[in-house]
XYZ file of C-alpha atoms in Angstrom:
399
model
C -16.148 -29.985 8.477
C -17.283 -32.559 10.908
C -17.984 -30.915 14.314
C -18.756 -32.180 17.568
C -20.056 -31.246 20.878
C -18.830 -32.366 24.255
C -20.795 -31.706 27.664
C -19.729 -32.050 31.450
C -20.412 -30.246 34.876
C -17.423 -28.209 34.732
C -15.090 -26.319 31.883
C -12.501 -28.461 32.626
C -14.428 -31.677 32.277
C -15.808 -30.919 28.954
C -12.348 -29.704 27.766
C -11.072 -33.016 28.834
C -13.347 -35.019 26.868
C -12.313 -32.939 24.088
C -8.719 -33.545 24.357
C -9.187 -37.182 24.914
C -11.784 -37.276 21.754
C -9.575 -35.153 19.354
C -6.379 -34.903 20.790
C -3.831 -31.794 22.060
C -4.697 -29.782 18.981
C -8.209 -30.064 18.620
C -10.341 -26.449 17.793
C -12.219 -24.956 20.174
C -15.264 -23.700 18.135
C -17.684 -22.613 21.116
C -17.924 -22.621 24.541
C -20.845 -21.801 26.871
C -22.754 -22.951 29.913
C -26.034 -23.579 30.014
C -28.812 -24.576 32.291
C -30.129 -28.430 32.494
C -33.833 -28.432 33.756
C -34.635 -31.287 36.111
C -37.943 -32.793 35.693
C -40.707 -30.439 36.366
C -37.926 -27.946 37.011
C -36.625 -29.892 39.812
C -33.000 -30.645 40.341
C -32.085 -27.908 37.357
C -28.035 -27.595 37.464
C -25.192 -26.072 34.725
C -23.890 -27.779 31.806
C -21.092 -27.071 30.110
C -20.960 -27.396 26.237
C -17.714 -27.120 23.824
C -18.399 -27.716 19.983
C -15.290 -28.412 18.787
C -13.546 -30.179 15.422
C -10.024 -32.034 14.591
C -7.487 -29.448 13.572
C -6.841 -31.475 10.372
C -10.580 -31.629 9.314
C -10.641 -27.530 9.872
C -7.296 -26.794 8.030
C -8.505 -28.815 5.137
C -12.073 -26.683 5.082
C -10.110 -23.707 5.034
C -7.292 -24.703 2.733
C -10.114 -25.807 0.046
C -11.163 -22.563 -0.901
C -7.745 -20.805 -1.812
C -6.600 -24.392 -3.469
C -9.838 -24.190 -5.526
C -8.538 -20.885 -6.364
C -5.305 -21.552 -7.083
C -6.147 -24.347 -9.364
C -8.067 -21.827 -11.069
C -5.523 -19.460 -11.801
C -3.259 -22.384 -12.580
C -5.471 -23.761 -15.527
C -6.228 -19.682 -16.920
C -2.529 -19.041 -16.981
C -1.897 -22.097 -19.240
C -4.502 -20.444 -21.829
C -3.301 -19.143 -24.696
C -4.915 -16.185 -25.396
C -3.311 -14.995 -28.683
C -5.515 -17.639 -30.167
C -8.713 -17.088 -28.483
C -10.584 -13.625 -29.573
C -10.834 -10.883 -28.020
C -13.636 -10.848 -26.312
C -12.632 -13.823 -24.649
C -9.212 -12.886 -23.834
C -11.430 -9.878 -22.238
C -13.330 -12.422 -20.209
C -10.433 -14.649 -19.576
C -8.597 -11.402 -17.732
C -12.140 -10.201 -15.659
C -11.846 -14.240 -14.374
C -8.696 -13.769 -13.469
C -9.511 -10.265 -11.942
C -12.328 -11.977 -10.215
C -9.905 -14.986 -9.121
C -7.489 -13.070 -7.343
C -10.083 -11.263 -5.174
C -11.552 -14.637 -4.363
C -8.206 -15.752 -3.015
C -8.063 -12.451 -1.134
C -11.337 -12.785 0.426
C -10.559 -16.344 1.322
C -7.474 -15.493 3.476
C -9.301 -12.143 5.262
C -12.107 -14.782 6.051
C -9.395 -17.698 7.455
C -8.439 -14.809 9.580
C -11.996 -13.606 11.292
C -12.406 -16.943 11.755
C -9.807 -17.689 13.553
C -9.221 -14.702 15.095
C -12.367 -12.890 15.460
C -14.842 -15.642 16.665
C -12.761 -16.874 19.658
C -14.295 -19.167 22.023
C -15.425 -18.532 25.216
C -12.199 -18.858 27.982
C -11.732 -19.783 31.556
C -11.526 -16.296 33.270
C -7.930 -16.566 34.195
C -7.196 -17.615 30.311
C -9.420 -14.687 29.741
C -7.229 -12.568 31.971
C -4.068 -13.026 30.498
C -5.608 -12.601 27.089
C -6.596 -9.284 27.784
C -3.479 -8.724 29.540
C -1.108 -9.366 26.314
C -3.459 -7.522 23.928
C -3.337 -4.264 25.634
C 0.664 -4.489 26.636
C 0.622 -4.648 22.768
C 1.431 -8.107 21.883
C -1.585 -7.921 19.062
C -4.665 -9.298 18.860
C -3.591 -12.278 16.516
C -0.882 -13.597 18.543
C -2.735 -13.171 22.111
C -5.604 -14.996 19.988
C -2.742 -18.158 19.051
C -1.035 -18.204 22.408
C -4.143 -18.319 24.094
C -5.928 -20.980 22.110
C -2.524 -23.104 22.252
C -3.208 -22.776 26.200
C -6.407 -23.850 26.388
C -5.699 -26.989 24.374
C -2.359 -27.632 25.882
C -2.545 -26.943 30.269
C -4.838 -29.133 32.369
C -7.664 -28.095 34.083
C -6.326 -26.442 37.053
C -3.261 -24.449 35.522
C -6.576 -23.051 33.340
C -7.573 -21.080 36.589
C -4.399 -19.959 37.433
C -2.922 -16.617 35.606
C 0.438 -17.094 37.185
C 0.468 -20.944 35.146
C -1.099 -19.258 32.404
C 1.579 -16.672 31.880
C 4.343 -19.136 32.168
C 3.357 -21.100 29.377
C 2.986 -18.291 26.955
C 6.421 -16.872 27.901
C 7.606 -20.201 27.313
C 6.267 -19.965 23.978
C 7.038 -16.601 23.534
C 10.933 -17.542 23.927
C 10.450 -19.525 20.616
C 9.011 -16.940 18.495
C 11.336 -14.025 20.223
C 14.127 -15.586 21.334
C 16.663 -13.912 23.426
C 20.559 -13.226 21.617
C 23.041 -15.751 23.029
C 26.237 -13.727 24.041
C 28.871 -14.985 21.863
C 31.878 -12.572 22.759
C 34.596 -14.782 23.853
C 38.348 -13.747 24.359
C 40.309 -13.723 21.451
C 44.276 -12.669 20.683
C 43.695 -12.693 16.667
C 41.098 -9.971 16.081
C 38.670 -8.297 18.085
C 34.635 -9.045 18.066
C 33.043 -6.406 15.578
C 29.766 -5.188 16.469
C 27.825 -2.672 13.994
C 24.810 -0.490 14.963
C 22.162 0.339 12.132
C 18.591 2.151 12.272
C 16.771 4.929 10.960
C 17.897 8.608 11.956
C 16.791 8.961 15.582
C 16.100 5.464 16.534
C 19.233 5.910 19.510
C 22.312 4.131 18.037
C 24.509 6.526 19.343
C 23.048 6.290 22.722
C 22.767 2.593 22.547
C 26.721 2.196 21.678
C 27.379 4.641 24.687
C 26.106 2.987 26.825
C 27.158 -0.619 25.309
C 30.519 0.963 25.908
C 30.632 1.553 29.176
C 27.772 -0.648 31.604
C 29.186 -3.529 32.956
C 26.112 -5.187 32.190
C 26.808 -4.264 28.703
C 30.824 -4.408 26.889
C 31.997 -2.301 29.754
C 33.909 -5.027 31.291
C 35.496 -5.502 28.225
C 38.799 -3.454 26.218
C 36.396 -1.351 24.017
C 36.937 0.288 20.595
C 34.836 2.588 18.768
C 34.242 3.197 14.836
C 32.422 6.087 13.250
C 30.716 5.800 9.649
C 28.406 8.581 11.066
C 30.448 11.580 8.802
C 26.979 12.691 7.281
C 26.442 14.254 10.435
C 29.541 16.402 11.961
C 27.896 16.673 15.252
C 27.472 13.338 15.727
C 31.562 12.483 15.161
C 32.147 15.380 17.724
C 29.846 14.398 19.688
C 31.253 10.700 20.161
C 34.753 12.042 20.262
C 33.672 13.790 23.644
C 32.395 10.765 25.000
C 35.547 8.806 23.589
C 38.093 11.478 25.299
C 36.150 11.601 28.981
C 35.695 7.248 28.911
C 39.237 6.962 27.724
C 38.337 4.839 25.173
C 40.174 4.813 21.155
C 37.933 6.297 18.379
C 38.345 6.210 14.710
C 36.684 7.790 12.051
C 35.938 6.141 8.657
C 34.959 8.628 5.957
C 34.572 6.339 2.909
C 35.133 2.248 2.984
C 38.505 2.526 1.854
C 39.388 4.430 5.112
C 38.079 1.440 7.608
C 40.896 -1.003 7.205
C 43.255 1.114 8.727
C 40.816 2.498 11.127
C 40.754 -1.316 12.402
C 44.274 -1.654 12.265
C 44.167 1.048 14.963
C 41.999 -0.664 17.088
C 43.384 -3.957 16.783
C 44.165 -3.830 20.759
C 40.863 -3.758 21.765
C 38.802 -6.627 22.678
C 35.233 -5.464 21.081
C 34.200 -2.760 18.243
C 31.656 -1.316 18.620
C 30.818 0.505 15.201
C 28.033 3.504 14.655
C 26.194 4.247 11.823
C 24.804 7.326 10.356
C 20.820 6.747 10.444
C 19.117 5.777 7.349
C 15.806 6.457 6.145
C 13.691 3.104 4.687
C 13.028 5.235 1.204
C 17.093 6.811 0.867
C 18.114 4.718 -1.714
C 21.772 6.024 -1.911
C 22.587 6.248 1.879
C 21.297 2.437 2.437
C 24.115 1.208 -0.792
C 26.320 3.485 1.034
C 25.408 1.792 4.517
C 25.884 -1.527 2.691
C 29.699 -0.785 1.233
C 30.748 0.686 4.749
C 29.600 -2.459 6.609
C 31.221 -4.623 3.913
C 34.140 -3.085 4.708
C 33.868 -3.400 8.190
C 32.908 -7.180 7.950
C 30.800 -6.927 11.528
C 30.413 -9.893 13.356
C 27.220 -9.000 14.344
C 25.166 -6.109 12.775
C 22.290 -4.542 15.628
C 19.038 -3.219 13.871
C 18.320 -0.093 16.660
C 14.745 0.435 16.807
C 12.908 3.022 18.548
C 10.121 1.149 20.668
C 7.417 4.304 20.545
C 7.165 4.244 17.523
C 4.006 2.521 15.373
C 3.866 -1.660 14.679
C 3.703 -1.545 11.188
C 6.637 1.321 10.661
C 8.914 -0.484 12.666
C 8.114 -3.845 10.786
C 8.563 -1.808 7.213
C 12.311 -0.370 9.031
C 13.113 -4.388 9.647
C 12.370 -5.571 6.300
C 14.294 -2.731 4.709
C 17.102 -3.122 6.512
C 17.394 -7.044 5.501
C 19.864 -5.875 2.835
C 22.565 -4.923 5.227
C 23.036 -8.125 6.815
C 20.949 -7.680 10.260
C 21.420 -10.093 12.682
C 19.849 -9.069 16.083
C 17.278 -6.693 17.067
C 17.916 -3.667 19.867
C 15.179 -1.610 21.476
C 15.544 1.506 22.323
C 12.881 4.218 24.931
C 11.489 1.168 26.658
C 10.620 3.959 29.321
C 8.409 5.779 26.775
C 6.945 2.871 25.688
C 3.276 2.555 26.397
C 3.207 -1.076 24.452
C 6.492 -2.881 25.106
C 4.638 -6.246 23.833
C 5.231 -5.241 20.452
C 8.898 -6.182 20.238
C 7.270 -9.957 20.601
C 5.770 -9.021 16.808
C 8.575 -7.653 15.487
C 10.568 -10.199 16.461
C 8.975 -12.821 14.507
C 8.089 -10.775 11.737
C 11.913 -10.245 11.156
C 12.618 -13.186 11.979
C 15.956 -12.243 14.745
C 16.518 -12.254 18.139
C 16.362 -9.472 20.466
C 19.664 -8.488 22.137
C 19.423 -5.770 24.071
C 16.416 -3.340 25.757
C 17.323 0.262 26.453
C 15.539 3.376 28.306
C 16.450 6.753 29.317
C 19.655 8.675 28.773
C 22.077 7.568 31.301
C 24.818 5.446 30.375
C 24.864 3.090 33.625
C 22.056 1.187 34.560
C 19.256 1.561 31.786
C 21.161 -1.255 29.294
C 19.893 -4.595 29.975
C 19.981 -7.768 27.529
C 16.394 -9.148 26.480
C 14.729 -12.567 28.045
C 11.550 -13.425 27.810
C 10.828 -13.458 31.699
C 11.292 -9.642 31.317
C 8.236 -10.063 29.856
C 6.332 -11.156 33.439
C 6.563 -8.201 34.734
C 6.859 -5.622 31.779
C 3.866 -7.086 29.768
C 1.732 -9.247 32.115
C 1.170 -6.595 34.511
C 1.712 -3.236 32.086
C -1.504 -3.813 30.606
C -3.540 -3.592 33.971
C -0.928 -0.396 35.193
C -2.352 1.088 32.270
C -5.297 0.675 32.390
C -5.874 1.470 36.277
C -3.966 4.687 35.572
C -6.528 5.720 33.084
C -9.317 5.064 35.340
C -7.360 7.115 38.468
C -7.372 9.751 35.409
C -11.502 9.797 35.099
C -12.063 9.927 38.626
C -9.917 12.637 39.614
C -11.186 14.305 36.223
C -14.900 14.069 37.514
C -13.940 14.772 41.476
């Protein structure tokens, strides 16, 4: 990989050679400034330096390795070992042993390199780095959003954090976009919506208040639908709520119950339909989840997800629930949230926007639906709140 080094009196300068030199997606490799003796030491003054390289040249350097590898694997699976002996059938399987764990190491080293030796950044760049990692965005995506900054604004929208933060919410609509609101008025059938998530994760809660906030469905003729029967508190539960809103409820016990069930509710504008909660490992309850919402034919079917919980168990609850047909993303406990910036992962892991962010038990007023710019102030400034609490927490600790 061909790299090259660009000087000027300021940051900016030197990152505009760069851009003019390599173009808008060039790699920042390094970054530092450094001091330029005059002669005898007179007239010394800063220097800035970026060592940078073409984004093609550096994909290719790091794409070599695990095509190398693949190659590899490609040419030992075309062996035929049943005619080789076997000792080298023995050797043949240790390559291909050795092989894989090449191609393993190759990708964990792609990643510290591009995520671990991250060039130096303006301080406002620097800012809202730090800003998105601890609001829980992850260090990986900061790392991407931030780099695609630094290549991407001019010099002085690099010193501002309120420029800064713009852009990555811009970009951050992309890769978690917000639901578009497709309920429109209908006189043939009403608009079927089906809440799904793991037992606890606040469907219930979330339909509630769906049901009646104005911000939500509550401007709207509502319906509701049970599949919940594993749970006989839960059907009694919404019945109460469904007798003191004066809203119709049915109850589906098996699939073959919900066509009449909508037949009943054929009057109302939306259905909103709970589930009972299922666990990523029950087997039976998800191909039971599965035949329900079949039944039900949802025209759109809410994965509920409980936003204290850990990264990676709410990514594993989003790829198990692919089989029923997900096609939006609801957060639930914002208010107990200490990382909101995580929903930004989990949409793009799954892959589906995020409709609607929920906190606290009430059923006015804590429903909102998701948009990035809720994001400025949620994310952007949590990470600081945080942090400034925790240091209001040592003082008073040590006073």
């Amino acid at each position: 990989m061909a790299t090259r080094t660009f000087t000027g009196r300021t940051f900016a300068e030197a990152l505009s050679k760069v851009k003019r030199e390599l173009g808008e997606d060039a790699v920042i490799l390094k970054s530092e400034r450094r001091s330029s003796s005059g002669s005898f030491g007179i007239g010394a003054k800063d220097i800035y330096e970026v060592i940078a390289a073409s984004s093609d040249e550096l994909k290719a350097d790091l794409e070599s390795g695990t095509e190398f590898a693949h190659e590899l694997d490609v040419q030992l699976k075309d062996e035929k070992p049943a005619r080789a002996p076997a000792s080298q059938n023995y050797e043949i399987a240790l390559l291909r042993t050795e092989v894989a764990a090449l191609r393993d190491q190759l990708g964990e080293l792609m990643k510290y390199f591009r995520y671990n030796n991250l060039p130096a950044m303006p301080e406002a760049l620097s800012i809202s780095f730090e800003r998105m990692t601890e609001a829980g965005l992850g260090r990986e995506l900061a790392a991407d959003l931030s780099n695609e900054a630094l290549v991407s604004l001019g010099p002085d929208s690099l010193q501002s954090v309120e420029e800064i933060t713009s852009f990555v919410i811009s970009k951050v609509s992309q890769i978690a976009p917000p639901a578009t609101n497709r309920i429109v008025a209908r006189s043939n059938r009403p608009y079927k919506i089906a809440l799904v998530g793991a037992p606890g994760a606040g469907k219930t809660s979330t339909l509630q208040k769906l049901a009646t906030d104005p911000l939500g469905y509550g401007k709207h003729k509502i319906g509701l639908l049970t599949l919940d029967t594993h749970r006989m508190a839960a059907v009694e539960q919404l019945k109460t709520f469904a007798r003191v809103s004066g809203l119709a409820l049915e109850v589906a016990y098996q699939p073959k119950d919900v066509p009449t069930a909508l037949t009943k509710l054929q009057g109302a504008q939306v259905i909103l339909v709970d589930s009972a909660g299922c666990a990523p490992g029950e087997e039976q309850r998800m191909n039971e989840l599965v035949e329900l919402l079949g039944s039900v034919s949802p025209d759109e079917t809410h994965l509920v997800l409980n936003s204290t919980m850990r990264l990676q168990e709410q990514i594993a609850i989003t790829k198990r629930f692919q089989q029923v047909g997900v096609t939006h993303l609801t957060m639930t406990r914002l208010d107990e949230s200490t990382q909101p910036g995580m929903l930004v992962n989990i949409s793009q892991s799954a892959r589906k926007p995020i409709a609607w962010l929920t906190s606290g038990q009430k059923f006015i007023g804590q429903i909102e639906r998701y948009h990035p710019e809720w994001l400025r102030a949620k994310v952007f400034n949590a990470g600081f709140a945080a942090r400034e609490f925790e240091t209001l927490s040592r003082n008073n600790a040590t006073a």
